[in-house]
GROMACS .gro file of C-alpha atoms in nm:
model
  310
    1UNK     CA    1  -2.409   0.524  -2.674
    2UNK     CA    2  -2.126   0.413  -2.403
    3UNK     CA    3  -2.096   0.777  -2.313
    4UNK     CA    4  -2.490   0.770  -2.197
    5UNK     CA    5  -2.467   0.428  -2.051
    6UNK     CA    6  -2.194   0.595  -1.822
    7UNK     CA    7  -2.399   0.940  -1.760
    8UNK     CA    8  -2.699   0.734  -1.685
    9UNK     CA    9  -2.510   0.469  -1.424
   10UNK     CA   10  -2.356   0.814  -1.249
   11UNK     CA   11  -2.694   0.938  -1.248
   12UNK     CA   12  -2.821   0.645  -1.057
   13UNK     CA   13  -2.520   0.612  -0.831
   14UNK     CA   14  -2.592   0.655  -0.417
   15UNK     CA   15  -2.559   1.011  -0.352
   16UNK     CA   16  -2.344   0.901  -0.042
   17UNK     CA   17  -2.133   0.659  -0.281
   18UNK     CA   18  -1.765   0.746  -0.202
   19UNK     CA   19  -1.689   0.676  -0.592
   20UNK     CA   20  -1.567   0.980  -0.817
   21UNK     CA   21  -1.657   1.019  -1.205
   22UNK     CA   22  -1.264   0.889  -1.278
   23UNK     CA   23  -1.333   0.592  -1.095
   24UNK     CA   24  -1.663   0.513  -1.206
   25UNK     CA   25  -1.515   0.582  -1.565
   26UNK     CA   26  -1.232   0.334  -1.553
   27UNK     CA   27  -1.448   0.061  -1.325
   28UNK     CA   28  -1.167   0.140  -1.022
   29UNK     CA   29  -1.228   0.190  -0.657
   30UNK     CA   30  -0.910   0.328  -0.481
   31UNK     CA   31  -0.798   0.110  -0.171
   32UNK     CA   32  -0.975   0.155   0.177
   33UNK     CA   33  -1.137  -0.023   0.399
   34UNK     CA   34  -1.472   0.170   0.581
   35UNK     CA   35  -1.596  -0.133   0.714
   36UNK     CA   36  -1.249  -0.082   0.960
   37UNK     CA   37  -1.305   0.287   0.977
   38UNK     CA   38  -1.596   0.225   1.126
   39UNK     CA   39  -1.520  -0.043   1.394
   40UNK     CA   40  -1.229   0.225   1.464
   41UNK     CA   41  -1.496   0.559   1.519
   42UNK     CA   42  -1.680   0.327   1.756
   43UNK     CA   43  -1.421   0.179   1.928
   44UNK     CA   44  -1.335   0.587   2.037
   45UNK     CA   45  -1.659   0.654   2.063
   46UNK     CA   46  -1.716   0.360   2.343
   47UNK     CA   47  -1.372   0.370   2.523
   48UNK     CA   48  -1.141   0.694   2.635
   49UNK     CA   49  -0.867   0.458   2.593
   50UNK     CA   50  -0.867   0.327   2.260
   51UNK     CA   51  -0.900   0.715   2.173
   52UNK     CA   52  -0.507   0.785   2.218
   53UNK     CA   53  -0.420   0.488   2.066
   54UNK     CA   54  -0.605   0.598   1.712
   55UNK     CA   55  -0.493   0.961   1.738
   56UNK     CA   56  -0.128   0.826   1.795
   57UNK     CA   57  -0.167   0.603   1.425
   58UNK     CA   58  -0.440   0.835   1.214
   59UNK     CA   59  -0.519   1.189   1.104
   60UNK     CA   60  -0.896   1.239   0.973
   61UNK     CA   61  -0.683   1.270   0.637
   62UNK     CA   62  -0.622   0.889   0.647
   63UNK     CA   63  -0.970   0.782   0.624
   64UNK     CA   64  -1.161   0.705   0.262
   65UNK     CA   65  -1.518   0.799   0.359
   66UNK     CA   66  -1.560   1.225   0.462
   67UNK     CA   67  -1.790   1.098   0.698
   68UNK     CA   68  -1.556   0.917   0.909
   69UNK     CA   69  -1.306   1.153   0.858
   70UNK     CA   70  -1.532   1.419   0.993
   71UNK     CA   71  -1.614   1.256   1.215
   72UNK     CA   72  -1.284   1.145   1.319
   73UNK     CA   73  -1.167   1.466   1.360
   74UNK     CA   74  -1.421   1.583   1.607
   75UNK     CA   75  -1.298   1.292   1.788
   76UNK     CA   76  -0.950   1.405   1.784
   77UNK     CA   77  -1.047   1.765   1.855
   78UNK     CA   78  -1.239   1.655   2.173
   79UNK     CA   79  -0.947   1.414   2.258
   80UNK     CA   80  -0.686   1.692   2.244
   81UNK     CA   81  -0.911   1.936   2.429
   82UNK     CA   82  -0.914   1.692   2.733
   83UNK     CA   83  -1.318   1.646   2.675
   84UNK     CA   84  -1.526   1.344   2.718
   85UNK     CA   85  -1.506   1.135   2.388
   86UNK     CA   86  -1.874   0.975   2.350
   87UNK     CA   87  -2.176   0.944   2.157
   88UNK     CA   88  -2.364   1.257   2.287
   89UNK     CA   89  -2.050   1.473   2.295
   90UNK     CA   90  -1.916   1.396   1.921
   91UNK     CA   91  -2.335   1.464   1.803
   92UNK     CA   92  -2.297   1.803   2.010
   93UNK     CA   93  -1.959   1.919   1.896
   94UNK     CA   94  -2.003   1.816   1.489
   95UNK     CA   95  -2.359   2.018   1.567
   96UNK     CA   96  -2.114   2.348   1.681
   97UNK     CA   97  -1.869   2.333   1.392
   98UNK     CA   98  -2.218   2.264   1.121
   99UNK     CA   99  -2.099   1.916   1.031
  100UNK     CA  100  -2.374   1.718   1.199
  101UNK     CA  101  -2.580   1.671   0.837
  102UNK     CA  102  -2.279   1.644   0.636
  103UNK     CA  103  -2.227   1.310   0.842
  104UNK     CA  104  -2.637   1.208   0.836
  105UNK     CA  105  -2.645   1.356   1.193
  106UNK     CA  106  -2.676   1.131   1.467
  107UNK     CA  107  -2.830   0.864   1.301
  108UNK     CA  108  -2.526   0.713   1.156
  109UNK     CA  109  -2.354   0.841   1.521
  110UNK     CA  110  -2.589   0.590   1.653
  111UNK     CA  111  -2.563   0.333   1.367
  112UNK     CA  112  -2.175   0.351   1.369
  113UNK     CA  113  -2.219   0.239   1.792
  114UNK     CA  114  -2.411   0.017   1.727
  115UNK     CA  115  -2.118  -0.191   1.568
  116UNK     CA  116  -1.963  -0.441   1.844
  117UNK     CA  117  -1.603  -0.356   1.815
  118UNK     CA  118  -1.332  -0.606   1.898
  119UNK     CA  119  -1.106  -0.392   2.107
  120UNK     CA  120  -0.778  -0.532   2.121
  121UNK     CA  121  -0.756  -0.550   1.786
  122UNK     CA  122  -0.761  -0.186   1.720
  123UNK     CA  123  -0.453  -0.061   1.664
  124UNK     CA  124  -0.427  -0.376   1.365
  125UNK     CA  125  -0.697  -0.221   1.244
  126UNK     CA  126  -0.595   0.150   1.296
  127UNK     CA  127  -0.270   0.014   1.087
  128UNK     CA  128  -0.499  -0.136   0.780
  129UNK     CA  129  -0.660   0.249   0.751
  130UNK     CA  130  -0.322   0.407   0.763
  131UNK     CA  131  -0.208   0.168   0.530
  132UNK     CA  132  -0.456   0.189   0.248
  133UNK     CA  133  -0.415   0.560   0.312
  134UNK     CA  134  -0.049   0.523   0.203
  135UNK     CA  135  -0.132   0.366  -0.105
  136UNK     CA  136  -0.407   0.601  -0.217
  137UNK     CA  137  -0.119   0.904  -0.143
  138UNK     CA  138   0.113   0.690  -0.410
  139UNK     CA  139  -0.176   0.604  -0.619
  140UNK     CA  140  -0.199   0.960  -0.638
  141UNK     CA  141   0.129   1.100  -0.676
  142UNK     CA  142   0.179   0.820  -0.950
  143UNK     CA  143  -0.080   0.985  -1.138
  144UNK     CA  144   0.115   1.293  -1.162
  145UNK     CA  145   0.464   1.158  -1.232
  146UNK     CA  146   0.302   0.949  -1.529
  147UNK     CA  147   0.116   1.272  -1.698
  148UNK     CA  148   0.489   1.456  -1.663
  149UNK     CA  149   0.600   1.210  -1.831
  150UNK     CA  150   0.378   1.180  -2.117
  151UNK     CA  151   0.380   1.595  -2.112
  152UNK     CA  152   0.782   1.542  -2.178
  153UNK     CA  153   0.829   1.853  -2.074
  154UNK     CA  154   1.036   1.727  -1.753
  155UNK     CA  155   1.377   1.603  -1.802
  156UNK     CA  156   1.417   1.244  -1.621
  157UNK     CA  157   1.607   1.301  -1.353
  158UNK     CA  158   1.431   1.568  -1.263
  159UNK     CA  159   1.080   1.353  -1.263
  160UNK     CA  160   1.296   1.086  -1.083
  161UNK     CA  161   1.374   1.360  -0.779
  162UNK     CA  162   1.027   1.434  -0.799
  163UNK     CA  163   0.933   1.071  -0.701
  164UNK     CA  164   1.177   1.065  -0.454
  165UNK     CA  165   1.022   1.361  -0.231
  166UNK     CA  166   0.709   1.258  -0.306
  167UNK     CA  167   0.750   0.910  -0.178
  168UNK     CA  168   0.960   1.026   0.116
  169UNK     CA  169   0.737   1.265   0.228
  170UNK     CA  170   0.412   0.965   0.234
  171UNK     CA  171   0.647   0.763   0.449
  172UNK     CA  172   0.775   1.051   0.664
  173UNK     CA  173   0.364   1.112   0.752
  174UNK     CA  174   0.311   0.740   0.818
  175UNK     CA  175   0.567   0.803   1.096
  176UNK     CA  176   0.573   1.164   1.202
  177UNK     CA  177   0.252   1.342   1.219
  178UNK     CA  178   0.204   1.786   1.206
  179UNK     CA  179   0.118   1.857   1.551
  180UNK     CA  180   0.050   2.213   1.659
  181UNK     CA  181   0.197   2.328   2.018
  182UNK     CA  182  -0.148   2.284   2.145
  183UNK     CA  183  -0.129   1.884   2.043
  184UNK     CA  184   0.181   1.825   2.198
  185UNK     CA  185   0.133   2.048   2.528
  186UNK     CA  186  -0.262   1.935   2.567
  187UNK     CA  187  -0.076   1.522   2.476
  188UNK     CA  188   0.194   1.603   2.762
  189UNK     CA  189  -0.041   1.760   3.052
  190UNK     CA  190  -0.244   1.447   3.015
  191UNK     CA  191   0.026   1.238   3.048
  192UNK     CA  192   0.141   1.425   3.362
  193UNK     CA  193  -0.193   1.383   3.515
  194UNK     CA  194  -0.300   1.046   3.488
  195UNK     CA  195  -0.131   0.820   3.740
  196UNK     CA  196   0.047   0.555   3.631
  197UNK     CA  197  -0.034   0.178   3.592
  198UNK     CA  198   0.135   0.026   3.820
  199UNK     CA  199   0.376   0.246   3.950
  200UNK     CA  200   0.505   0.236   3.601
  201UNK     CA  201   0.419   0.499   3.313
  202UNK     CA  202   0.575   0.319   3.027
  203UNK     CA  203   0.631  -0.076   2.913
  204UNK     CA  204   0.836  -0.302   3.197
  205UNK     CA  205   1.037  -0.386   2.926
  206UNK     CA  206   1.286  -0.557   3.112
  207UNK     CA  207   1.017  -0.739   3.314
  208UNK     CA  208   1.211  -0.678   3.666
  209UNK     CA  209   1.003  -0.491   3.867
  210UNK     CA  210   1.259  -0.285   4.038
  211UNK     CA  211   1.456  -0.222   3.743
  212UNK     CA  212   1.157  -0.159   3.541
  213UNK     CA  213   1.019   0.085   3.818
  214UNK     CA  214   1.382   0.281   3.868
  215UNK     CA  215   1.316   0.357   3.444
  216UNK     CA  216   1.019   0.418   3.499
  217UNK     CA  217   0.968   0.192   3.164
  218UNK     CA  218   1.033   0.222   2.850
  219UNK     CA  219   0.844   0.505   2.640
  220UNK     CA  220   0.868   0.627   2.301
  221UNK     CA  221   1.194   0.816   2.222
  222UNK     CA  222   1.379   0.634   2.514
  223UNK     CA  223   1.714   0.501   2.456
  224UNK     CA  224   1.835   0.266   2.662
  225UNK     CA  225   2.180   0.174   2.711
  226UNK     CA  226   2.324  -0.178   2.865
  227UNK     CA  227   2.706  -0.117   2.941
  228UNK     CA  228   2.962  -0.335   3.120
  229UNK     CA  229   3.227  -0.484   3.110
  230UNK     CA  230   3.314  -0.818   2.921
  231UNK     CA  231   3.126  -1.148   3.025
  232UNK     CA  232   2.901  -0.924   3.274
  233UNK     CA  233   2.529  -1.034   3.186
  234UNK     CA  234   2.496  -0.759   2.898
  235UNK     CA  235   2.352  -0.968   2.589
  236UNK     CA  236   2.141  -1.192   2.857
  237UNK     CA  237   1.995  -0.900   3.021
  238UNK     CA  238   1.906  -0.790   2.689
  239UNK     CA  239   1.793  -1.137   2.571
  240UNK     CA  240   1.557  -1.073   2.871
  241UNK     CA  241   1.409  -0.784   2.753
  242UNK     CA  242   1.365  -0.944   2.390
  243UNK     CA  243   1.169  -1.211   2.561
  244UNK     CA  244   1.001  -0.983   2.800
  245UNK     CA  245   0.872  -0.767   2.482
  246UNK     CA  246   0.804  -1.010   2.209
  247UNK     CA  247   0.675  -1.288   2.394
  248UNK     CA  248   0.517  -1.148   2.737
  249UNK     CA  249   0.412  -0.816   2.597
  250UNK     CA  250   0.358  -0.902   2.219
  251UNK     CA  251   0.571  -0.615   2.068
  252UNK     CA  252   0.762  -0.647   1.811
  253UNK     CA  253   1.197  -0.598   1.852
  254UNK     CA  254   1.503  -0.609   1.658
  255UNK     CA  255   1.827  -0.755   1.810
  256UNK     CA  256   2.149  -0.622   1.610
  257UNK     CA  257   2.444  -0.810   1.747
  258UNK     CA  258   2.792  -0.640   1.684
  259UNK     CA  259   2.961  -0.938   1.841
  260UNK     CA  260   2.747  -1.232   1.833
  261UNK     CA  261   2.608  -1.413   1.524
  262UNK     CA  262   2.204  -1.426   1.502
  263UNK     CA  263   2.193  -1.769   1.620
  264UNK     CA  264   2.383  -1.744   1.963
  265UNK     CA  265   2.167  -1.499   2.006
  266UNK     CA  266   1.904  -1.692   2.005
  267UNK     CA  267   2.018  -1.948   2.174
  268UNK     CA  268   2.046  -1.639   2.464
  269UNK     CA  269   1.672  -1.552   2.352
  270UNK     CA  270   1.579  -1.941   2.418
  271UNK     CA  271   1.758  -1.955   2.754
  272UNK     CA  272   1.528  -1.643   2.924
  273UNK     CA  273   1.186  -1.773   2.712
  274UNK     CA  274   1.182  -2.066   2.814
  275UNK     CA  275   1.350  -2.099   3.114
  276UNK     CA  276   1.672  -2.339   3.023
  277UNK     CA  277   2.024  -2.320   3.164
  278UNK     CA  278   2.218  -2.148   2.879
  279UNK     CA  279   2.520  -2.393   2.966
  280UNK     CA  280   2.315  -2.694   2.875
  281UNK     CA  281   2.192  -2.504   2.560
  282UNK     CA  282   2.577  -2.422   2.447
  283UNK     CA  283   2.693  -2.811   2.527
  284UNK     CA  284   2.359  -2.966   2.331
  285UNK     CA  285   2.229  -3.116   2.651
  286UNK     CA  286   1.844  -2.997   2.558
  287UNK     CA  287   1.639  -3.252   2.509
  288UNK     CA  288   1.451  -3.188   2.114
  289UNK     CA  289   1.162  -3.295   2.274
  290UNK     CA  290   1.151  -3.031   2.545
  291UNK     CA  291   0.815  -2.869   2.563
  292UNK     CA  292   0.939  -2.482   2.666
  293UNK     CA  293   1.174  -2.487   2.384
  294UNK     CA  294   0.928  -2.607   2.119
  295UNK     CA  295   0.694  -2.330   2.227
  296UNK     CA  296   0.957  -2.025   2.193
  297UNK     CA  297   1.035  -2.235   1.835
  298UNK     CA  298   0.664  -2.216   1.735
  299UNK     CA  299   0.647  -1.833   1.889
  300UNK     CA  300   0.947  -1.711   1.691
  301UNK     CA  301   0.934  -1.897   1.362
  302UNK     CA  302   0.508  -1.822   1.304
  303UNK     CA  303   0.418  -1.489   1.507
  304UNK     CA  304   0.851  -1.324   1.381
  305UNK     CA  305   0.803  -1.067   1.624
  306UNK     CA  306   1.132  -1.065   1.751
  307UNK     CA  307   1.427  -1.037   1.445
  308UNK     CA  308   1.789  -1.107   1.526
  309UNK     CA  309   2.031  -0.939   1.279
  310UNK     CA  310   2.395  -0.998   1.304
   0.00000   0.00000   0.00000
């Protein structure tokens, strides 16, 4: 009798429900979050510029519903192909590859745009979807780890190396992404040819324009070395940048001090965030009561963007 209770309630299930017999069976619904996937598709589908910033986070892999990944990937495709990324053009290109009805055509195109997306908080949200993509990866490879073991056919340590690749190789994707040569060359040519912001193509990390603008920035894969001699400005300059990224910019940053303990450091970070003569800070002449230094206090200690390690 349980057995047609179940066959009926599959039976009845949405044809477009994104549950599978297993998880209908055990009353489980793998993480995701379409809700997110969907403020995501029409956030791309509104704005050129959010599209970059989704490609850089997502693959059409990462999303639960085949809709949205389908979807998703046209997006991607027409990003990478340097072609307008819009309502009319995503309709037109799923119609050319014959995935316009697997998605409801442009219907749900139209219902996904209809969705007022909050903009800046995209790549949060791009972050969620790659997350509960992670977890459904481990969820997953779990499942296959636990039936070698009950198969004991495996010995352990040979299971145990198992798990190892298998969870190294979900966090290497969260960070590193298979891009053909026609990603990365299409990626770089746009890059070339859009002018920069400013003057300046990547972050003013340092947030001095004419150091900022001889860098040109700071862009992924830079490294940036501060050298000098001893009692020379290095760890302020730094400092400066800290405060210039966490605080002005609202990225997050790591300070590793091979010298200086965590909290002079901060005391440094305090001194460029809020303005204060570092002397005064290192002879306790601050007033507790000063507002600028109860700000960077509230900044650091609730939003912990910026970590010092010593």
């Amino acid at each position: 009798m349980q057995s047609l209770i179940i066959i009926i309630h599959l039976l009845t299930m949405s044809i477009n429900s994104p549950k599978t017999l297993d998880q209908a069976i055990h009353g489980r619904i793998q993480p995701q979050a379409q809700e997110i996937e969907q403020h995501i598709i029409s956030c791309c589908m509104q704005s050129s510029t959010t599209v970059r910033i989704a490609t850089d986070i997502l693959t059409p892999t990462d999303f639960y519903n085949i809709k949205h990944a389908i979807i998703f990937d046209s997006i991607s495709t027409l990003h990478t192909t340097n072609r307008p990324v819009d309502l009319l053009s995503v309709h037109k290109h799923l119609e050319s590859v014959g995935k316009s009805p697997d998605i409801g055509g442009i219907g749900y195109l139209t219902e996904i745009i209809a969705i007022n997306p909050t903009y800046s908080s995209l790549e949060y949200h791009c972050l969620i979807v790659k997350e509960q993509s992670e977890k459904r990866a481990i969820i997953q490879a779990s499942t296959t780890f636990i039936a070698d073991c009950y198969a004991n056919e495996k010995p352990a340590h040979e299971i145990i190396s198992d798990v190892d690749s298998a969870m190294l190789g979900i966090k290497g994707k969260a960070v590193y992404q298979d891009r053909t040569h026609e990603d990365i060359a299409m990626s770089a040519i746009k890059d070339i040819t859009t002018p920069a912001e400013g003057g300046i193509k990547g972050i003013p990390l340092f947030g001095i324009h004419d150091l900022d603008f001889m860098l040109n920035g700071a862009e992924a894969g830079d490294l940036i070395i501060i050298g000098a001699r001893p009692s020379m400005g290095k760890s302020m300059l730094f400092n400066t940048a800290s405060v210039q990224c966490t605080v002005n910019l609202k990225h997050k940053a790591i300070g590793w001090g091979l010298e200086m303990t965590s909290e002079k450091n901060f005391k440094m970070y305090v001194s460029a965030a809020a303005n204060l003569d570092y002397y005064k800070i290192n002879r306790g002449e601050i007033d507790p009561n000063n507002t600028p230094l109860n700000k960077v206090y509230l900044d650091y200690t609730t939003n912990k963007r910026m970590i010092h390690i010593d």
